[in-house]
XYZ file of C-alpha atoms in Angstrom:
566
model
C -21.208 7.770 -43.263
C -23.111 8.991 -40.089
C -21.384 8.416 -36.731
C -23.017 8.618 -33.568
C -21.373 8.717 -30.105
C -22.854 8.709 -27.153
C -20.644 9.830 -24.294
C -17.539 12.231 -24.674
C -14.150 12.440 -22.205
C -11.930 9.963 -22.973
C -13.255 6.985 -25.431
C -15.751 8.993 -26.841
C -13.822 12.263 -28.261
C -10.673 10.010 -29.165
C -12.957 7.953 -31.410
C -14.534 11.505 -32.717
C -11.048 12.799 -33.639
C -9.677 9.880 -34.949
C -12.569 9.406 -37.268
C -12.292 13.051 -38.463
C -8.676 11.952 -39.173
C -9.518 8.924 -41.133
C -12.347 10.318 -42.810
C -12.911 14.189 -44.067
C -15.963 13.333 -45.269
C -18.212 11.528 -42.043
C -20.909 13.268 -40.189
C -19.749 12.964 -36.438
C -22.052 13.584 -33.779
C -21.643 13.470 -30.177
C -24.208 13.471 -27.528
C -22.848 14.398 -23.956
C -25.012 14.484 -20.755
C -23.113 16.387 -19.044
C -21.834 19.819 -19.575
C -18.507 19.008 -20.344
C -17.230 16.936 -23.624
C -13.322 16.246 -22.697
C -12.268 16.516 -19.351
C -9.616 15.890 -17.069
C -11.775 13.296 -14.493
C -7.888 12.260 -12.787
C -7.076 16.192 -12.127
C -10.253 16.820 -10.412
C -8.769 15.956 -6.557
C -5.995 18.648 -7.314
C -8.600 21.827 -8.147
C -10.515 20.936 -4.732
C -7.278 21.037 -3.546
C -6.105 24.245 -5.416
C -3.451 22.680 -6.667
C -5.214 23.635 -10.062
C -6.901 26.485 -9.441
C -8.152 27.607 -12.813
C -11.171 25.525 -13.871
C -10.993 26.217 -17.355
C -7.436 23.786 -16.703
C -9.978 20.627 -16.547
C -11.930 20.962 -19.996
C -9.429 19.809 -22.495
C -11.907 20.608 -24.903
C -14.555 22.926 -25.270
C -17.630 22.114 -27.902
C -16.615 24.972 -29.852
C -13.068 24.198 -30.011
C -13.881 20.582 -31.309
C -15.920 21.800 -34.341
C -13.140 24.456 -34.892
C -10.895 22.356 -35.289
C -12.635 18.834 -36.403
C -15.928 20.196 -37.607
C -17.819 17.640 -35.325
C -20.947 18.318 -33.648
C -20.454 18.342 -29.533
C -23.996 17.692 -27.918
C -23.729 18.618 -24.380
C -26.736 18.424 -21.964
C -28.261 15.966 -24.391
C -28.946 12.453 -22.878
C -29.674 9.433 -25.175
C -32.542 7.684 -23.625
C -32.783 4.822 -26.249
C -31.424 3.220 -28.571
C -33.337 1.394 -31.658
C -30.883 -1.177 -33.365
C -33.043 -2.350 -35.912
C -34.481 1.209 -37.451
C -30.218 2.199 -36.555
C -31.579 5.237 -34.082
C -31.652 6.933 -30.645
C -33.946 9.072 -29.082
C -32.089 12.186 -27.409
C -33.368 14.475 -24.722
C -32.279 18.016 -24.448
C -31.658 18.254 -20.711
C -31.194 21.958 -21.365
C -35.024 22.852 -22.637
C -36.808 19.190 -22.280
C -36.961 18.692 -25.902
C -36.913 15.029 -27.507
C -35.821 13.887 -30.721
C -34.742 10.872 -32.516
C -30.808 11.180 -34.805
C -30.439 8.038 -36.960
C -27.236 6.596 -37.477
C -24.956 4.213 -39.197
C -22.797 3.446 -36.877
C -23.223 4.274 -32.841
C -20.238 4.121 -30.545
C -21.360 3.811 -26.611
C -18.724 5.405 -24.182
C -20.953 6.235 -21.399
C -18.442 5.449 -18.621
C -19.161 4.310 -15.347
C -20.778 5.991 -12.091
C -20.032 6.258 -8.213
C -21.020 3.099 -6.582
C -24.275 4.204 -4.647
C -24.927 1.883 -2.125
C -28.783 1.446 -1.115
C -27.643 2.720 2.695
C -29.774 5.033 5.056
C -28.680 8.334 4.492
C -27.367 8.274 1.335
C -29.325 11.467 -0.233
C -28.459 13.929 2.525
C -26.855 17.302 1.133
C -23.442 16.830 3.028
C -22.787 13.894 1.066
C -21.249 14.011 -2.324
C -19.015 11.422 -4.785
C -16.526 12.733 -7.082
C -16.428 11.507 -10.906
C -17.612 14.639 -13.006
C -16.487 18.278 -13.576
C -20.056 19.252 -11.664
C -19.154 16.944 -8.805
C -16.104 18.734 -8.466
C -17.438 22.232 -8.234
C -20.088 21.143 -6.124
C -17.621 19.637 -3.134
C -15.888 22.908 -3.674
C -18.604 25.050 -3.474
C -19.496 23.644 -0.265
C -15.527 23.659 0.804
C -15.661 27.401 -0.045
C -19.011 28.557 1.816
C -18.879 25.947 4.769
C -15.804 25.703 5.611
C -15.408 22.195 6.768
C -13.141 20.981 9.712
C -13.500 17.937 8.876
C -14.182 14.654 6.608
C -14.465 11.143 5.956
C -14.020 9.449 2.744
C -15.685 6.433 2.632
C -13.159 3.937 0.327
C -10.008 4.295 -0.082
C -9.069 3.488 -3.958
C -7.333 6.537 -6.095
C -10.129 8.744 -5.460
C -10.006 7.901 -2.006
C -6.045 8.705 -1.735
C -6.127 11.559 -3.987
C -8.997 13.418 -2.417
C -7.654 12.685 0.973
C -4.021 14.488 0.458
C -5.683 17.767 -1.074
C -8.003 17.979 1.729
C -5.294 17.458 4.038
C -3.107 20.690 2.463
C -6.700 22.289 2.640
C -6.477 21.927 6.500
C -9.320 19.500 7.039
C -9.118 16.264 9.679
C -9.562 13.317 7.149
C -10.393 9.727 7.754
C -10.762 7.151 5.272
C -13.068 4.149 6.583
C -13.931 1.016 4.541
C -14.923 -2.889 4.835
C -11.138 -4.248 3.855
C -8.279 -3.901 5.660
C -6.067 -2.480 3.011
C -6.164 0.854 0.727
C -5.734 0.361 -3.261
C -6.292 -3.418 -3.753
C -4.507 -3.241 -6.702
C -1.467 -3.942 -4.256
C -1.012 -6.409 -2.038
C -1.867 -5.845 1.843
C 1.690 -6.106 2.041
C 3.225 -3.347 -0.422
C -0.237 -1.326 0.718
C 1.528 -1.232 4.227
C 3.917 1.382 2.514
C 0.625 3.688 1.533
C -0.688 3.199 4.921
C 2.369 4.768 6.596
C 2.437 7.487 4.610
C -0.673 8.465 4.912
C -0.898 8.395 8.615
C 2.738 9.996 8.389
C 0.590 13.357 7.215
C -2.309 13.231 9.452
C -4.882 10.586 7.481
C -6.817 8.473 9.898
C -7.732 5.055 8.486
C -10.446 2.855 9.919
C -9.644 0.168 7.896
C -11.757 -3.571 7.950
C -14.640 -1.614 9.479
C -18.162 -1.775 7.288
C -20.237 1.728 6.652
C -24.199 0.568 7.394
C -25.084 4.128 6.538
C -25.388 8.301 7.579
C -27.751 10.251 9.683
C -27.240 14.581 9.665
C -26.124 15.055 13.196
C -24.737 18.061 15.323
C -24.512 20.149 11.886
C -22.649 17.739 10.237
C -23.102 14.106 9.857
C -22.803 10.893 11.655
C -21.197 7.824 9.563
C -22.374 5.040 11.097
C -20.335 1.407 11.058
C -21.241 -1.984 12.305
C -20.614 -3.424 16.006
C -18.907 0.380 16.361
C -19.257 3.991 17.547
C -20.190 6.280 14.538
C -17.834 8.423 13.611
C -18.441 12.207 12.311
C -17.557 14.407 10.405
C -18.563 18.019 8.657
C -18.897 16.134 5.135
C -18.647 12.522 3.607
C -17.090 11.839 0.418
C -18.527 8.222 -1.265
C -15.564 7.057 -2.983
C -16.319 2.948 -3.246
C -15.468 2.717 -6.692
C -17.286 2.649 -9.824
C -20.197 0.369 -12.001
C -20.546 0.763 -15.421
C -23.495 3.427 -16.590
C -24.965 0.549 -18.688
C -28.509 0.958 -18.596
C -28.766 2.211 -22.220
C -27.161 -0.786 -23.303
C -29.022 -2.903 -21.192
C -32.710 -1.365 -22.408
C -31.299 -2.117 -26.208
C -31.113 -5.891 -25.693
C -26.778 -5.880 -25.637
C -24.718 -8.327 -24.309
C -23.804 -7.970 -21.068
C -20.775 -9.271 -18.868
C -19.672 -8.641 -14.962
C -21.460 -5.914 -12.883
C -23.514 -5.199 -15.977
C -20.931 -4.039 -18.008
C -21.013 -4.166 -22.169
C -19.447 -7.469 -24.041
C -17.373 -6.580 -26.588
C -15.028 -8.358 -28.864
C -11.047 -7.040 -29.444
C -12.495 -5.369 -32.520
C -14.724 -3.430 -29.548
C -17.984 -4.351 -31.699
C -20.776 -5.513 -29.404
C -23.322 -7.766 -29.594
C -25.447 -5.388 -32.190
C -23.983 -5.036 -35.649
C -22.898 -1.488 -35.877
C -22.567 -0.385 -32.201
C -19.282 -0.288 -30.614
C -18.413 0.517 -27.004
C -15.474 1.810 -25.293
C -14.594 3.103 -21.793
C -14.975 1.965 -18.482
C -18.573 0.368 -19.568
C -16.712 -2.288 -21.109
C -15.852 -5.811 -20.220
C -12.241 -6.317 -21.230
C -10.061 -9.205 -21.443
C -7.435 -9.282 -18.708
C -3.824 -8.824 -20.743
C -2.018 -11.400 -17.765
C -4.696 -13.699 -17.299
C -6.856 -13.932 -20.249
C -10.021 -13.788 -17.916
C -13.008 -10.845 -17.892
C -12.648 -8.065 -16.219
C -13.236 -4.624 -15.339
C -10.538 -1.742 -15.320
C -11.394 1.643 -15.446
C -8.080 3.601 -16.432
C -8.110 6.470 -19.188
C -5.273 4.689 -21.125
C -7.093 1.675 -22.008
C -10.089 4.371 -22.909
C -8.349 6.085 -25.065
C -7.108 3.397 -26.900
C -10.067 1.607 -27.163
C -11.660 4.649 -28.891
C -8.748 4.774 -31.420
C -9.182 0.976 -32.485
C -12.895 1.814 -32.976
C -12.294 4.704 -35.082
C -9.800 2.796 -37.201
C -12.235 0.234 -37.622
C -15.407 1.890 -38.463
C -12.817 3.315 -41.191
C -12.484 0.087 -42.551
C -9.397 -0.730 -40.519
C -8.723 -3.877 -38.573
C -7.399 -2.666 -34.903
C -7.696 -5.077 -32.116
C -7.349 -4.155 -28.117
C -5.301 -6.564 -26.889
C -6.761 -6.428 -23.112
C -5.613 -4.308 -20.014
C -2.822 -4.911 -17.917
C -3.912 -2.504 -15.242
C -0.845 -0.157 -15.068
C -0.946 2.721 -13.107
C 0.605 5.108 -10.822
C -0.360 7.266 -8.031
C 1.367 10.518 -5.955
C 0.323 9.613 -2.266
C 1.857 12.962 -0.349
C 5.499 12.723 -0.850
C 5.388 9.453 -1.968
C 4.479 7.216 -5.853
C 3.135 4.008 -5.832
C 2.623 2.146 -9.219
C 1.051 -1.383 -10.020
C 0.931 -3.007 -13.680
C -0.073 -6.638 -14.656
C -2.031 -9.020 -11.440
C -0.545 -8.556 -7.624
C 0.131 -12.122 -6.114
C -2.921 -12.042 -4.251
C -5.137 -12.071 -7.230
C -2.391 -14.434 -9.280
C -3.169 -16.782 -6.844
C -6.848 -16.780 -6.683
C -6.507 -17.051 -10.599
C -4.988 -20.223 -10.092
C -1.375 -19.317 -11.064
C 1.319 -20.610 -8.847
C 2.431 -17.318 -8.482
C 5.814 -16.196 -6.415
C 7.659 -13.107 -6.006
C 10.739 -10.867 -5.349
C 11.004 -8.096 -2.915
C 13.710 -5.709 -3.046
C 14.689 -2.149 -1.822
C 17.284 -0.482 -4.135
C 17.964 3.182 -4.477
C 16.293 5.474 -6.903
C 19.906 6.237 -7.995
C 23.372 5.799 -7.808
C 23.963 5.574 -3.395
C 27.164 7.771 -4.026
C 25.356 10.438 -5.593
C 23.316 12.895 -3.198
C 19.572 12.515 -2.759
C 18.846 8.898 -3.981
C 16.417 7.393 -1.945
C 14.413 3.996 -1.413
C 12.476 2.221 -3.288
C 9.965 -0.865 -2.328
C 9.459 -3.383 -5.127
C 7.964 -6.810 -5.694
C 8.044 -8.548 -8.825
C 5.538 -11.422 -9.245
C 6.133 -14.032 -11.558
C 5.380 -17.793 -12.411
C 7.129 -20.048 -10.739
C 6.790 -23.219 -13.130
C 7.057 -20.949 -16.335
C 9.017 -17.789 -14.842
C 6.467 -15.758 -16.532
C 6.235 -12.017 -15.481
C 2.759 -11.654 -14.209
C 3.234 -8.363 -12.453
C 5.066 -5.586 -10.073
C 4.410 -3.439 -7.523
C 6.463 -0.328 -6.517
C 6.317 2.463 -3.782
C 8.972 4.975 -2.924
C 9.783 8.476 -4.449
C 12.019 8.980 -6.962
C 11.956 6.853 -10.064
C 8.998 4.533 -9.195
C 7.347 5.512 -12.949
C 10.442 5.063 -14.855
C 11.181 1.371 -13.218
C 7.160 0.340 -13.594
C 6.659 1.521 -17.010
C 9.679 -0.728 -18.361
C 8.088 -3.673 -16.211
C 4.817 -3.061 -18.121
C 6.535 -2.877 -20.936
C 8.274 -6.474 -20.397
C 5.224 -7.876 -19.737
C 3.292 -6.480 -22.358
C 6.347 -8.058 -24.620
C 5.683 -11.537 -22.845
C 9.429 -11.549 -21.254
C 10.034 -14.085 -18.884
C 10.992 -12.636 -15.385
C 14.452 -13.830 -15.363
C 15.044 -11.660 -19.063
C 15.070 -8.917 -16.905
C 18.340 -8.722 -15.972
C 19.382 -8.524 -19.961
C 17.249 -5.111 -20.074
C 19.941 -2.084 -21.686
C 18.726 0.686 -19.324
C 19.882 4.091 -19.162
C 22.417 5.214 -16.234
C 23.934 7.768 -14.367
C 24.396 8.070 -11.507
C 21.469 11.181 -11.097
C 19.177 8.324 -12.363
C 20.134 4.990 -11.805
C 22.630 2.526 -10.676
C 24.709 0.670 -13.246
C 22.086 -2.526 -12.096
C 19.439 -0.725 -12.406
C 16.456 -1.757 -9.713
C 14.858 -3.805 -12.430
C 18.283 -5.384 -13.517
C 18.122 -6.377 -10.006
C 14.901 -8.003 -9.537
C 15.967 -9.879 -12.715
C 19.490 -11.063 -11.046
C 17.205 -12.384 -8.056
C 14.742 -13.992 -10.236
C 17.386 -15.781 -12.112
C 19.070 -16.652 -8.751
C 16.394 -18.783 -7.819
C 15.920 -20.241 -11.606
C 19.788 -21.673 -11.167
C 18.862 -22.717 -7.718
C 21.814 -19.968 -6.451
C 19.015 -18.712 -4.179
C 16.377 -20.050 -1.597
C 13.673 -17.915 -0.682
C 11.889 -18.025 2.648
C 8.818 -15.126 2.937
C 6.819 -13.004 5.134
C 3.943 -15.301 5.629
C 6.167 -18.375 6.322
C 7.765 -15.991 9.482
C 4.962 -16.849 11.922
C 5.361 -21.119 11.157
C 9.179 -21.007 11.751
C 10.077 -23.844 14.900
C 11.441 -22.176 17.562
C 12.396 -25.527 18.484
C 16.022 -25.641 17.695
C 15.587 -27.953 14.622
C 16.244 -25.160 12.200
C 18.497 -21.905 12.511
C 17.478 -18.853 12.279
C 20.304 -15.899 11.899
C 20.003 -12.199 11.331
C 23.020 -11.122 9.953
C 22.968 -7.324 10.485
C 25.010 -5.045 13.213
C 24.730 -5.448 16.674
C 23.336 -1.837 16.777
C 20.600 -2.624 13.700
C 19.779 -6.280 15.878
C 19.223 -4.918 19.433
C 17.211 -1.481 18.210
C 15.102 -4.874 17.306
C 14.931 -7.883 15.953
C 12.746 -10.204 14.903
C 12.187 -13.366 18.318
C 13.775 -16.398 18.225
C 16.792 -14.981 15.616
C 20.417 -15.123 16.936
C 22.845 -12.227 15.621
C 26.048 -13.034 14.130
C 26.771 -9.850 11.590
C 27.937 -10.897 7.794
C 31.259 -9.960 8.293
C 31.573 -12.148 11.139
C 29.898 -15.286 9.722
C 33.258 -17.059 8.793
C 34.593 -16.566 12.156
C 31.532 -18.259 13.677
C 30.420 -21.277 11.590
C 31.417 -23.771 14.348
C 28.621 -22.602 16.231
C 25.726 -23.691 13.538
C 25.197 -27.105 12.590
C 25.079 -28.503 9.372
C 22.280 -30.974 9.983
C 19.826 -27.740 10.376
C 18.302 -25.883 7.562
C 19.181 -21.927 7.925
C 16.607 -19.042 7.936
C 18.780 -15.619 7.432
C 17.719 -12.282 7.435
C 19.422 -8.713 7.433
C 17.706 -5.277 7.159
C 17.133 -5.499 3.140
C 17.762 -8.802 1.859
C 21.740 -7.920 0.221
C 23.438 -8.965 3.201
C 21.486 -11.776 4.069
C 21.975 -13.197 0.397
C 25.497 -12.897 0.726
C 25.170 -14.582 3.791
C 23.253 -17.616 2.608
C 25.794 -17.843 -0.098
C 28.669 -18.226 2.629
C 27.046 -20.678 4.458
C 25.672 -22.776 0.784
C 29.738 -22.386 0.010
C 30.537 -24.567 3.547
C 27.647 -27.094 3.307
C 24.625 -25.399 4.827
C 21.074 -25.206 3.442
C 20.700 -22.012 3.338
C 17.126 -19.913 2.745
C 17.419 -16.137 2.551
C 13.829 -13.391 3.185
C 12.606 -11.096 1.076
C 12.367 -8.332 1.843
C 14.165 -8.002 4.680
C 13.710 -6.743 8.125
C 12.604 -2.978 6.772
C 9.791 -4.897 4.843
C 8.657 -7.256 7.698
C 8.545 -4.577 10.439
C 6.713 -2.091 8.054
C 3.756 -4.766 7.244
C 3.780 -6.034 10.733
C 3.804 -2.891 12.522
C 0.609 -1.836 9.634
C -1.128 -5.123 10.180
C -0.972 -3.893 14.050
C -2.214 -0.327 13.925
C -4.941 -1.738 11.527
C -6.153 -4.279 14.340
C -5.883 -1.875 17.132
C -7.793 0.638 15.119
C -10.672 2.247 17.135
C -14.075 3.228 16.534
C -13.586 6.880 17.215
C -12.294 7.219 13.462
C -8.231 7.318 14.572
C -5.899 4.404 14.332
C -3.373 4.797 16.314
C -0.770 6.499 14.197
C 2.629 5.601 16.633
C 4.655 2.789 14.998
């Protein structure tokens, strides 16, 4: 049996390996474009940051050390130009010396990957402009960061690229601004667990220009002008492209495949295309959505990898199947994590789910223990079904542990209130003996018993401030006047008993403290005496953080600062 794989890093070279494992006997051939076979594309923000500063650390693999060790032929600087289903070959140039030739196969695995979104804007070419997705990308932005110099620079998107590139240009020294059309960085959140990324990146110095659209670039005053619509350019010494990705499908498309959204290569969950013998893997891929069932496109190195193994096993005359992606995935943003897995409630919604959600701020570990610190969840779920749909975390200690076991229960198709049955590991270094996710489980199965009544950020603005419903912020005097939400009276938790003569019955209640624990107790209190009582999420920390966000974001100006004071 002769293999043939066209594209290395992640789903490409896992399929090679795993073949060799499954079969001494195959003739495995890769074809690479670039110079590089396995590499480490999510390391490349730290080496322009020197974080890594050997480049040798990126190539996992070297061609030599894959036929060492595999005895499987690593092609790189040969392109496949086409691909010939019916006669089962491709025509490969050498990029090196020009040379053409055609390798038959019997089975061909695609893993091209996906490219840098290139918009068609004026400008684009100009030499001070560069996107970031290979090992030559990398040492071409530091090349430039090396000889140059650069004071400056604007990153135009603001997904993990975006973040990543931004904090290790920041230790570099460099002014950085990220700019793009929505109002939010990493989508993957919602706008209002983003508002946590926000503030830490304009906590070290990041300027966002956030809801503003880029209409192209123009080399100005030695460096070069990024110019927005209705606004001021702004400028910079160099301009990093970092809008995302497409799939690098025009191979696939030339041999007549199937293709799905933005392009990309239909495959089934054996990962066989639409051509008997050709697989595909990788970011080119359309994928099933693990939550929702529907298409979709997520370019993460775990799904790669896996994807490659399942076509390895069956090319071997296995029967894998991918299962679809769930989208988990973490992120260091300064001193900060952030993680995602499953669908944020935005996108629940627009899926059709009737989607609701838990937001909580527990500490990392045990609050008697030195050092534990905050953490910002929200746990989305079904609110018919109580099916977990997905979770969202920022904060800095423990944030991988606590999303990998939510991954985990969703992958396992737990419903959200099972959480609070999870056996997780404590002490008090770690955890709390309710573990954070034991605790978005306990509130989840609150409101399943009807123990707890939610109101939310978005209902805050619609709230009467006509007397016919109370509202009540139950923290300190000191936490209430250093502020306060308008229109809420103060009577602190402790206090409430003393007090309930001055609420009346007849009116619904709308309580709120500075995390959501006292406020819960609160409701329960006034639930216990005959009051209809609805408790926020979040709390106060969570609705001044988005609100003071969603301000800075409006008030942002055209000379490429927001203005970074709370």
């Amino acid at each position: 049996m002769k293999v043939v794989i066209v594209g290395g890093v992640a789903g490409g070279a896992t399929a090679a390996a795993r073949i060799r494992r499954l079969d001494e006997q195959a003739e495995i051939v890769v074809f690479e474009r670039s110079g590089y076979i396995s590499y480490a594309n999510c390391g490349l923000p730290y080496y322009i940051g020197d974080v890594i500063t050997d480049p040798e650390e990126l190539t996992l693999q070297t061609p030599e050390n894959f036929f060492s060790r595999f005895r499987i032929k690593m092609k790189v600087r040969h392109e496949v130009t086409a691909i010939d289903s019916e006669r089962k070959k491709v025509c490969v140039k050498n990029l090196e010396n020009g040379e053409e030739f055609e390798e038959t196969y019997d089975k061909l695995i695609l893993s091209p990957g996906a490219k840098p979104a290139q918009p068609r804007l004026p400008g684009v070419g100009i030499k001070k402009l560069f996107t970031l997705r290979t090992v030559e990308d990398t040492f071409r932005i530091k090349e430039y960061i090396n000889q140059k110099h650069p004071k400056s620079a604007v990153l135009a998107g603001g997904g993990f690229i975006g973040l990543e590139l931004a904090e290790n240009l920041r230790d570099l020294g460099m002014e950085v601004t990220i700019v793009q059309r929505p109002k939010q960085l990493m989508n993957p959140f919602d706008a209002d667990m983003a508002s946590m990324i926000h503030s830490e990146m304009r906590r070290h110095g990041v300027k966002l220009v956030l809801g503003h659209t880029v209409e192209g670039f123009e080399e100005k005053d030695g460096g070069v002008d990024i110019l927005l619509k209705d606004e001021k350019p702004l400028h910079a010494d160099m301009v990093v492209l970092a809008i995302g990705v497409v799939p690098d499908t025009n191979l696939a498309k030339e041999a007549g495949l199937e293709l799905g959204i933005k392009g990309s290569i239909v495959v089934n969950e054996r990962m066989e295309t639409s051509k008997p013998d050709i697989y595909a893997a990788g970011d080119a891929v359309q994928v099933k959505h693990y939550v929702t069932g529907q298409d979709a496109l997520i370019s993460l190195a775990g799904p790669a990898n896996k994807q490659g193994r399942i076509i390895a096993d069956n090319i071997c005359g296995g029967d894998s199947k991918y299962l679809g992606s769930q989208g988990s995935s973490v992120i260091k943003v300064f001193d900060m994590t952030a993680a995602v897995t499953g669908i944020n409630e935005t996108n629940a919604r627009k899926a059709g789910l009737n989607a609701d959600a838990v937001i909580l701020s527990p500490m990392s570990h045990a609050g008697y223990y030195p050092g534990g610190k905050v953490m910002t969840m929200k746990v989305v779920f079904e609110k018919d079904t109580y099916r977990l749909l997905g979770a969202q975390i920022v904060g800095y200690e423990g944030v991988d542990k606590r999303i990998d076991v939510l991954a985990a229960a969703i992958h396992a198709g737990l419903k959200a209130t099972r959480l609070k049955d999870l056996d997780l590991a404590y002490a008090p270094p770690y955890s709390s003996a309710k573990d954070p996710v034991n605790m978005a489980g306990f509130m989840i199965d609150n409101i399943f018993k009807g123990i707890l009544k939610q109101w939310r950020l978005e209902d805050a603005a619609a709230l009467p401030r006509d007397g016919s419903v109370t509202l009540l912020d139950v923290r300190t005097v000191w936490e209430y006047n250093n502020g306060h939400i308008e229109g809420f009276q103060n009577i602190p938790v402790d206090e409430l008993r003393n007090h309930l003569d001055k609420l009346e019955k007849s009116k619904p209640v709308y309580v709120i403290c500075q995390s959501g624990l006292r406020s819960y107790i609160a409701a329960r209190i006034l639930e216990g005496n005959g009051y209809k009582a609805y408790n926020f999420s979040g709390g106060f920390r969570f609705y001044e953080a988005v609100m003071g966000d969603r301000r800075l974001i409006e008030s942002a100006t055209a000379c490429g600062m927001d203005r970074n004071e709370p």
